[in-house]
Short mmCIF file of C-alpha atoms in Angstrom, two decimals:
data_model
loop_
_atom_site.label_atom_id
_atom_site.label_comp_id
_atom_site.label_asym_id
_atom_site.label_seq_id
_atom_site.Cartn_x
_atom_site.Cartn_y
_atom_site.Cartn_z
CA MET I 235 -65.42 18.25 -14.04
CA ILE I 236 -62.07 16.62 -14.05
CA LEU I 237 -62.11 13.55 -16.97
CA ALA I 238 -59.26 11.57 -17.14
CA VAL I 239 -58.14 9.20 -20.56
CA ALA I 240 -56.51 5.95 -19.90
CA SER I 241 -56.12 2.90 -21.63
CA GLY I 242 -54.31 -0.28 -20.85
CA LYS I 243 -52.73 -1.03 -23.96
CA GLY I 244 -50.08 1.39 -25.04
CA GLY I 245 -51.02 3.16 -28.64
CA THR I 246 -54.92 2.93 -28.39
CA GLY I 247 -55.51 6.79 -29.31
CA LYS I 248 -55.55 8.26 -25.63
CA THR I 249 -53.90 11.32 -26.89
CA THR I 250 -56.07 11.56 -29.64
CA VAL I 251 -59.27 11.46 -27.66
CA SER I 252 -57.98 14.04 -24.97
CA VAL I 253 -57.02 16.58 -27.41
CA ASN I 254 -59.87 16.32 -29.57
CA LEU I 255 -62.12 16.44 -26.81
CA ALA I 256 -61.01 19.18 -25.44
CA ARG I 257 -61.14 21.46 -28.95
CA GLN I 258 -64.41 20.43 -29.58
CA LEU I 259 -65.72 21.27 -25.80
CA GLY I 260 -64.91 25.08 -27.13
CA SER I 261 -64.97 26.85 -24.15
CA GLY I 262 -61.82 27.10 -21.78
CA VAL I 263 -60.55 23.95 -20.48
CA GLN I 264 -57.65 22.34 -18.90
CA LEU I 265 -55.39 19.78 -20.62
CA LEU I 266 -52.90 18.12 -18.90
CA ASP I 267 -50.35 15.94 -20.29
CA CYS I 268 -49.66 13.24 -17.62
CA ASP I 269 -47.68 10.79 -19.69
CA VAL I 270 -44.68 12.84 -18.20
CA GLU I 271 -41.99 10.13 -19.30
CA GLU I 272 -43.11 11.14 -23.25
CA PRO I 273 -45.46 13.92 -23.47
CA ASN I 274 -46.48 14.63 -26.83
CA THR I 275 -49.98 16.37 -26.88
CA ASN I 276 -48.33 20.17 -27.84
CA LEU I 277 -47.74 18.25 -30.89
CA PHE I 278 -51.07 18.17 -32.10
CA LEU I 279 -51.48 22.04 -31.21
CA ASP I 280 -50.34 25.04 -32.17
CA CYS I 281 -49.69 26.13 -28.68
CA THR I 282 -48.19 29.72 -27.43
CA GLU I 283 -44.24 29.55 -26.25
CA PRO I 284 -44.75 27.23 -23.23
CA GLU I 285 -43.88 28.69 -19.69
CA GLU I 286 -41.38 26.43 -18.00
CA GLU I 287 -40.87 25.72 -14.38
CA ILE I 288 -38.56 23.22 -13.08
CA PHE I 289 -39.61 20.64 -10.63
CA GLY I 290 -37.74 19.13 -8.19
CA ILE I 291 -38.04 16.74 -5.05
CA PRO I 292 -36.60 17.36 -1.71
CA VAL I 293 -33.93 14.87 -1.22
CA PRO I 294 -31.57 14.41 2.13
CA CYS I 295 -28.41 16.38 2.79
CA VAL I 296 -26.26 15.21 5.72
CA ASP I 297 -24.12 17.62 7.86
CA GLU I 298 -20.97 15.33 8.94
CA ALA I 299 -20.45 17.38 11.58
CA LEU I 300 -23.88 16.96 13.30
CA CYS I 301 -24.12 12.97 12.26
CA ASP I 302 -22.96 10.12 14.51
CA GLY I 303 -23.83 7.43 12.27
CA CYS I 304 -26.68 6.21 14.09
CA GLY I 305 -27.93 4.71 11.09
CA GLU I 306 -31.76 5.79 12.04
CA CYS I 307 -32.18 7.31 8.67
CA GLY I 308 -30.77 4.19 6.87
CA ARG I 309 -33.17 1.95 8.93
CA PHE I 310 -36.25 4.08 8.37
CA CYS I 311 -35.74 4.28 4.65
CA GLN I 312 -37.80 1.94 2.59
CA PHE I 313 -36.40 2.72 -0.69
CA HIS I 314 -32.84 2.60 0.52
CA ALA I 315 -32.49 5.97 -0.97
CA ILE I 316 -30.17 6.33 2.41
CA VAL I 317 -28.02 3.95 3.89
CA SER I 318 -25.83 4.06 7.26
CA PHE I 319 -23.23 2.01 8.90
CA GLY I 320 -21.92 3.94 11.92
CA THR I 321 -20.22 6.13 9.03
CA LYS I 322 -21.71 9.08 7.01
CA PRO I 323 -24.79 8.08 5.17
CA VAL I 324 -24.63 7.07 1.99
CA ILE I 325 -27.47 8.83 -0.41
CA PHE I 326 -29.05 7.86 -3.45
CA PRO I 327 -31.17 11.19 -4.39
CA GLU I 328 -32.48 8.60 -7.39
CA MET I 329 -34.04 6.14 -5.36
CA CYS I 330 -35.48 9.03 -3.10
CA HIS I 331 -39.32 9.43 -2.67
CA GLY I 332 -38.60 12.86 -1.03
CA CYS I 333 -41.11 11.81 1.97
CA GLY I 334 -38.59 13.69 4.63
CA GLY I 335 -38.73 10.68 6.56
CA CYS I 336 -35.30 10.36 7.60
CA MET I 337 -34.76 14.22 8.42
CA ALA I 338 -37.91 13.67 10.80
CA VAL I 339 -36.14 10.42 12.73
CA CYS I 340 -32.75 11.76 12.79
CA PRO I 341 -31.81 12.43 16.78
CA LYS I 342 -29.01 15.11 15.55
CA ARG I 343 -30.91 16.52 13.51
CA ALA I 344 -28.29 16.48 11.09
CA ILE I 345 -30.42 16.39 7.92
CA SER I 346 -31.47 18.89 5.47
CA GLU I 347 -33.54 18.90 2.42
CA VAL I 348 -32.06 20.11 -0.92
CA SER I 349 -34.11 20.04 -4.05
CA GLN I 350 -33.14 17.38 -6.75
CA ARG I 351 -34.51 18.48 -10.22
CA MET I 352 -36.89 15.63 -11.57
CA GLY I 353 -38.14 17.80 -14.77
CA LEU I 354 -40.09 20.43 -16.02
CA ILE I 355 -43.67 21.91 -15.98
CA GLU I 356 -44.68 23.68 -19.21
CA THR I 357 -47.69 25.61 -19.60
CA SER I 358 -48.75 27.03 -22.89
CA ARG I 359 -52.28 27.79 -24.57
CA SER I 360 -54.02 27.00 -27.65
CA GLY I 361 -57.49 28.72 -28.35
CA ASN I 362 -59.65 27.52 -25.66
CA ILE I 363 -57.39 25.05 -23.88
CA THR I 364 -54.46 25.45 -21.73
CA LEU I 365 -52.14 22.98 -21.99
CA ILE I 366 -50.04 21.65 -18.95
CA GLN I 367 -47.45 19.48 -19.56
CA GLY I 368 -44.82 17.48 -17.64
CA ARG I 369 -41.28 16.54 -19.03
CA LEU I 370 -39.56 14.22 -16.97
CA ASP I 371 -35.51 14.04 -17.46
CA ILE I 372 -33.82 11.60 -19.20
CA GLY I 373 -32.62 9.09 -16.71
CA VAL I 374 -35.33 10.04 -13.95
CA SER I 375 -37.08 6.75 -13.37
CA MET I 376 -39.83 8.09 -11.04
CA ALA I 377 -42.83 9.87 -12.56
CA PRO I 378 -45.64 10.10 -9.74
CA PRO I 379 -44.03 13.35 -7.88
CA LEU I 380 -44.19 14.98 -11.10
CA ILE I 381 -47.51 13.69 -12.34
CA ARG I 382 -48.91 14.99 -8.87
CA ALA I 383 -47.02 18.41 -9.05
CA VAL I 384 -48.61 18.64 -13.04
CA LYS I 385 -52.21 18.16 -11.27
CA ALA I 386 -51.56 20.53 -8.52
CA ARG I 387 -51.53 23.25 -11.30
CA LEU I 388 -55.12 22.71 -11.98
CA GLN I 389 -57.48 25.61 -11.53
CA ASP I 390 -60.78 25.07 -9.81
CA GLY I 391 -63.95 25.67 -12.14
CA MET I 392 -62.78 24.97 -14.98
CA PRO I 393 -63.08 21.79 -16.84
CA ALA I 394 -60.00 19.65 -17.15
CA ILE I 395 -59.04 16.53 -19.49
CA LEU I 396 -55.85 14.32 -17.96
CA ASP I 397 -54.17 12.37 -20.97
CA ALA I 398 -53.00 9.74 -18.65
CA PRO I 399 -49.86 7.31 -19.58
CA PRO I 400 -50.78 3.75 -20.87
CA GLY I 401 -50.70 0.93 -18.58
CA THR I 402 -51.92 0.03 -14.67
CA SER I 403 -48.74 1.11 -12.60
CA CYS I 404 -48.12 3.65 -10.46
CA PRO I 405 -48.05 7.01 -12.83
CA VAL I 406 -51.70 5.76 -14.16
CA ILE I 407 -52.75 5.83 -10.90
CA ALA I 408 -51.59 9.03 -9.70
CA THR I 409 -53.29 10.43 -12.75
CA LEU I 410 -56.45 8.77 -12.06
CA ARG I 411 -56.79 9.55 -8.37
CA GLY I 412 -59.09 12.41 -7.72
CA THR I 413 -60.70 12.61 -10.91
CA ASP I 414 -64.62 12.35 -11.71
CA MET I 415 -64.87 9.88 -14.47
CA VAL I 416 -62.46 8.14 -16.87
CA VAL I 417 -62.71 7.18 -20.16
CA LEU I 418 -60.56 4.08 -21.33
CA VAL I 419 -59.54 3.87 -24.89
CA THR I 420 -59.31 0.20 -26.60
CA GLU I 421 -59.08 -1.10 -29.69
CA PRO I 422 -61.29 -3.90 -30.66
CA THR I 423 -58.27 -6.90 -30.48
CA PRO I 424 -57.31 -9.47 -28.40
CA PHE I 425 -54.48 -7.33 -26.99
CA GLY I 426 -56.77 -4.29 -26.88
CA LEU I 427 -59.09 -6.76 -24.89
CA HIS I 428 -56.46 -8.03 -22.32
CA ASP I 429 -55.41 -4.59 -21.44
CA LEU I 430 -58.99 -3.12 -20.93
CA LYS I 431 -59.61 -5.81 -18.55
CA LEU I 432 -56.53 -4.78 -16.51
CA ALA I 433 -57.70 -1.11 -16.89
CA VAL I 434 -61.11 -1.73 -15.79
CA ASP I 435 -59.90 -3.98 -12.71
CA MET I 436 -57.96 -0.91 -11.71
CA VAL I 437 -60.58 2.00 -12.21
CA ARG I 438 -63.03 -0.12 -10.23
CA GLU I 439 -60.42 -0.38 -7.16
CA LEU I 440 -60.38 3.38 -7.57
CA ARG I 441 -64.13 3.50 -8.09
CA ILE I 442 -63.97 6.37 -10.43
CA PRO I 443 -67.15 5.72 -12.88
CA PHE I 444 -66.12 4.88 -16.45
CA GLY I 445 -67.10 4.29 -19.89
CA VAL I 446 -65.54 3.01 -22.94
CA VAL I 447 -64.24 4.35 -26.14
CA VAL I 448 -63.32 1.86 -28.93
CA ASN I 449 -61.00 3.14 -31.48
CA ARG I 450 -60.38 1.59 -35.11
CA MET I 451 -63.61 0.02 -35.15
CA GLY I 452 -63.86 -2.16 -37.80
CA ILE I 453 -60.47 -4.27 -37.43
CA GLY I 454 -60.27 -7.39 -35.01
CA ASP I 455 -63.41 -9.26 -33.46
CA ASP I 456 -66.57 -8.37 -31.44
CA ARG I 457 -64.88 -9.67 -27.93
CA VAL I 458 -64.42 -6.16 -26.49
CA TYR I 459 -68.09 -5.25 -27.21
CA ALA I 460 -69.39 -8.82 -25.83
CA PHE I 461 -67.17 -8.03 -22.62
CA CYS I 462 -68.56 -4.65 -22.24
CA GLY I 463 -72.04 -5.82 -22.74
CA LYS I 464 -71.11 -8.58 -20.12
CA GLU I 465 -69.88 -6.14 -17.51
CA GLY I 466 -72.65 -3.66 -18.33
CA ILE I 467 -69.69 -1.04 -18.98
CA PRO I 468 -71.13 1.75 -21.44
CA ILE I 469 -69.64 2.54 -24.63
CA LEU I 470 -69.01 6.02 -25.16
CA LEU I 471 -67.81 5.93 -28.59
CA GLU I 472 -66.34 4.04 -31.38
CA ILE I 473 -63.73 6.03 -34.20
CA PRO I 474 -63.68 4.02 -37.45
CA TYR I 475 -60.69 2.80 -38.50
CA ASP I 476 -59.85 5.06 -41.39
CA ARG I 477 -56.33 5.92 -43.32
CA ARG I 478 -57.66 9.81 -43.37
CA ILE I 479 -57.87 9.85 -39.18
CA ALA I 480 -54.29 8.23 -39.17
CA GLU I 481 -52.75 10.53 -41.72
CA ILE I 482 -54.12 13.44 -40.11
CA CYS I 483 -53.07 12.64 -36.47
CA SER I 484 -49.27 11.94 -38.12
CA ARG I 485 -49.53 14.87 -39.01
CA GLY I 486 -50.27 16.37 -35.77
CA GLU I 487 -53.49 17.44 -37.16
CA LEU I 488 -56.76 17.34 -34.97
CA ILE I 489 -59.55 15.03 -36.29
CA VAL I 490 -62.26 18.16 -35.32
CA ASP I 491 -60.46 20.64 -37.80
CA ALA I 492 -59.07 18.29 -40.30
CA LEU I 493 -62.18 15.98 -40.85
CA PRO I 494 -65.70 18.15 -40.89
CA GLU I 495 -67.50 14.57 -41.29
CA TYR I 496 -65.99 13.25 -38.30
CA SER I 497 -66.46 16.31 -35.91
CA SER I 498 -69.82 14.62 -34.49
CA LEU I 499 -67.87 11.95 -33.22
CA PHE I 500 -66.48 14.06 -30.22
CA ALA I 501 -69.64 15.78 -29.80
CA THR I 502 -71.56 12.32 -29.53
CA LEU I 503 -68.55 11.45 -26.99
CA LEU I 504 -69.26 14.97 -24.96
CA TRP I 505 -72.88 14.20 -24.92
CA ASN I 506 -72.35 10.90 -23.62
CA ILE I 507 -69.93 11.91 -21.08
CA LYS I 508 -72.05 14.31 -19.90
CA GLU I 509 -75.20 12.02 -19.94
CA LEU I 510 -72.98 8.92 -17.82
CA ARG I 511 -71.91 11.85 -15.44
CA GLY I 512 -75.75 12.69 -14.99
CA MET I 513 -76.33 9.34 -14.02
CA GLU I 514 -73.86 8.48 -11.86
CA ARG I 515 -74.97 11.71 -9.86
CA ARG I 516 -78.05 10.42 -9.90
CA ALA I 517 -77.15 7.26 -8.60
CA SER I 518 -75.00 8.24 -6.00
CA TYR I 519 -77.76 10.76 -4.66
CA VAL I 520 -79.98 7.50 -4.74
CA ARG I 521 -77.36 5.88 -2.67
CA SER I 522 -77.26 8.35 -0.18
CA ALA I 523 -80.65 8.85 0.30
CA ASN I 524 -80.58 5.23 0.79
CA MET A 1400 -11.51 -12.51 8.71
CA LYS A 1401 -14.55 -13.72 7.34
CA ILE A 1402 -15.41 -13.23 3.46
CA ALA A 1403 -18.43 -13.56 1.85
CA PHE A 1404 -19.07 -15.33 -1.76
CA SER A 1405 -22.20 -14.62 -3.95
CA THR A 1406 -23.77 -17.78 -4.64
CA SER A 1407 -26.83 -19.88 -5.65
CA GLY A 1408 -26.27 -22.74 -3.43
CA GLU A 1409 -25.49 -23.71 -0.03
CA THR A 1410 -21.94 -25.62 -0.24
CA LEU A 1411 -18.57 -24.93 -1.56
CA GLU A 1412 -19.40 -26.73 -4.42
CA ALA A 1413 -22.16 -24.42 -5.47
CA PRO A 1414 -21.46 -22.26 -8.45
CA LEU A 1415 -20.14 -18.49 -7.55
CA ASP A 1416 -23.20 -16.58 -8.99
CA SER A 1417 -21.91 -14.04 -11.53
CA ARG A 1418 -24.31 -10.94 -9.83
CA PHE A 1419 -23.79 -9.26 -6.74
CA GLY A 1420 -27.34 -7.51 -6.08
CA ARG A 1421 -29.58 -10.60 -7.71
CA ALA A 1422 -27.23 -13.25 -6.02
CA PRO A 1423 -29.77 -15.54 -4.07
CA LYS A 1424 -27.74 -16.33 -1.07
CA PHE A 1425 -24.22 -15.19 -0.16
CA ILE A 1426 -21.62 -17.90 1.59
CA LEU A 1427 -19.66 -16.27 4.51
CA TYR A 1428 -16.62 -17.91 5.30
CA ASP A 1429 -14.57 -17.77 8.16
CA LEU A 1430 -10.80 -18.14 7.23
CA GLU A 1431 -9.67 -18.28 10.79
CA ARG A 1432 -11.84 -21.18 11.80
CA ASP A 1433 -12.30 -22.75 8.34
CA TYR A 1434 -16.10 -22.66 8.76
CA PHE A 1435 -18.92 -21.16 6.63
CA GLU A 1436 -22.87 -20.21 7.10
CA VAL A 1437 -25.28 -19.29 4.71
CA ILE A 1438 -27.49 -16.36 4.45
CA ASP A 1439 -30.61 -15.60 1.97
CA ASN A 1440 -30.58 -13.06 -0.25
CA ARG A 1441 -33.79 -14.14 -2.21
CA GLN A 1442 -36.08 -10.58 -0.51
CA ASN A 1443 -33.72 -8.82 -3.75
CA LEU A 1444 -34.84 -10.96 -6.54
CA ASN A 1445 -38.14 -9.57 -7.43
CA THR A 1446 -36.99 -6.17 -6.16
CA SER A 1447 -37.21 -3.76 -9.29
CA GLN A 1448 -34.51 -1.21 -8.16
CA GLY A 1449 -32.38 -1.07 -5.28
CA ALA A 1450 -30.91 -4.72 -5.32
CA GLY A 1451 -27.56 -3.76 -5.05
CA ILE A 1452 -27.91 -1.05 -2.10
CA GLN A 1453 -30.03 -3.89 0.01
CA SER A 1454 -27.33 -6.66 -0.96
CA ALA A 1455 -24.57 -4.45 -0.05
CA GLU A 1456 -26.05 -3.35 3.44
CA THR A 1457 -27.02 -7.27 4.18
CA ILE A 1458 -23.13 -7.94 3.28
CA ALA A 1459 -21.80 -4.85 5.42
CA ARG A 1460 -24.24 -5.91 8.36
CA SER A 1461 -22.60 -9.44 8.11
CA GLY A 1462 -19.33 -8.39 9.24
CA VAL A 1463 -17.72 -9.65 6.57
CA GLY A 1464 -13.99 -7.89 5.41
CA CYS A 1465 -14.15 -8.52 1.74
CA ILE A 1466 -16.55 -9.73 -0.76
CA VAL A 1467 -15.79 -12.39 -3.71
CA THR A 1468 -18.31 -12.28 -6.55
CA GLY A 1469 -18.43 -11.74 -10.50
CA HIS A 1470 -19.60 -8.24 -11.34
CA CYS A 1471 -20.42 -5.41 -8.79
CA GLY A 1472 -22.82 -2.27 -10.23
CA PRO A 1473 -22.29 1.47 -8.98
CA LYS A 1474 -24.92 1.76 -6.38
CA ALA A 1475 -24.02 -1.34 -4.11
CA PHE A 1476 -20.08 -0.65 -4.60
CA ARG A 1477 -20.68 2.78 -3.15
CA VAL A 1478 -22.43 1.22 -0.22
CA LEU A 1479 -19.73 -1.17 -0.07
CA SER A 1480 -16.70 1.45 -0.11
CA ALA A 1481 -18.25 3.35 2.45
CA ALA A 1482 -18.43 0.04 4.88
CA GLY A 1483 -14.85 -0.49 3.72
CA ILE A 1484 -15.53 -3.67 2.53
CA ALA A 1485 -13.03 -4.50 -0.55
CA VAL A 1486 -14.87 -5.91 -3.53
CA TYR A 1487 -13.00 -9.04 -5.60
CA ASN A 1488 -13.70 -9.72 -8.93
CA CYS A 1489 -13.70 -13.36 -9.69
CA GLY A 1490 -14.15 -15.82 -12.51
CA GLU A 1491 -14.28 -19.19 -11.32
CA ALA A 1492 -16.87 -21.38 -11.16
CA THR A 1493 -17.62 -22.69 -7.80
CA VAL A 1494 -17.25 -21.00 -4.49
CA ALA A 1495 -14.64 -23.36 -3.33
CA ASP A 1496 -12.61 -22.45 -6.44
CA ALA A 1497 -12.88 -18.64 -5.68
CA LEU A 1498 -12.06 -19.43 -2.04
CA LYS A 1499 -8.45 -21.08 -3.33
CA ALA A 1500 -7.88 -18.40 -5.64
CA PHE A 1501 -8.42 -16.11 -2.74
CA ARG A 1502 -5.95 -18.03 -0.51
CA GLU A 1503 -3.75 -17.91 -3.42
CA GLY A 1504 -3.66 -13.99 -3.53
CA THR A 1505 -4.71 -14.27 -7.38
CA LEU A 1506 -7.93 -12.36 -7.03
CA LYS A 1507 -7.41 -8.40 -7.71
CA THR A 1508 -9.91 -5.46 -5.79
CA MET A 1509 -12.07 -3.65 -7.61
CA ASP A 1510 -11.57 -0.09 -7.48
CA SER A 1511 -14.69 0.97 -9.49
CA ALA A 1512 -17.74 -0.82 -10.16
CA ASP A 1513 -17.24 -2.99 -13.63
CA VAL A 1514 -20.85 -2.92 -14.52
CA GLU A 1515 -23.73 -0.36 -14.85
CA GLY A 1516 -26.81 -1.09 -12.62
CA HIS A 1517 -29.26 -3.89 -14.34
CA TRP A 1518 -26.72 -4.77 -16.28
CA ILE A 1519 -28.18 -8.41 -16.84
#
């Protein structure tokens, strides 16, 4: 099973939930930090030295001797990464999405591809956890290709937890696509609720089963609960608002290791996720039987 | 020769827009015939990236020899250079004032971008 941990609002506790859940699982699990603009999951784990792999996307390179300046490449490119006015095309590698379209439409076959570095994929281990992190280079703005590359490292047959970036934009969609279930982490505040609603709309659009984890239980108000009740969204766990949790997180430690009194939280979450997964499977069986 | 001005209006009295990439309109002025036309550039106002490139493409396809604007970013400047279009930097308030300054020869051409992308 591939589980994604997402949120609308940033700073709700996605990484805290992901990393503690991975440790709680006990058996072999893949943990993917898909927040490639600022990966931080490694800070919570004593990891082996990471194996680094350079990731790049193919961008066009024009052979001037072959190019007759027809401009087909520029007309094709929707991202304005290649522009031509009867002259040698001007290329903006930072705008290129690596689709290869310009190369395909070039009548003179003057375009080849070169790799443009975007970032690193780091793989390391910590006990039962295999951590795969994407790390976008500074100044690179396109996260989805690197996120897809991180996900392509997933091995079949071993469960995976994907720590998503915050928000509801392309990097999050790239993370959530193809996952079996999503946990949306929120906090019971007006801001948390506002962004939770956006995240719920997104996950429903993607048709992925999901539940909610309420973090910092005890602050704010009860509107998150009212919303989930009205929408029939299961609340999988509540994490109390407790200074000790904040302290161990800021030290880069795990709740399940450092606070034994709270270790049952993540056992409960694991149980509820399995229950929800079972219910979804039965429901989908009934749907297909009908 | 035709010259382009970045603007938010449709007359010569309209303000010269200091932005090139995200200027709402361009006035294309024909110096020989003392006649101008207005082209729309609104498609670019809401793009998150590449507004300068698209505006530069629009200008290059319009057949002008030069563009008079407030500021020009690096991507737009590369496209305009490749298309052989001179970029004149101008602080005048209106298109008419900018046209007058151009005719008097007081405007200077830019030899590189004078602002970073997304400067405003």
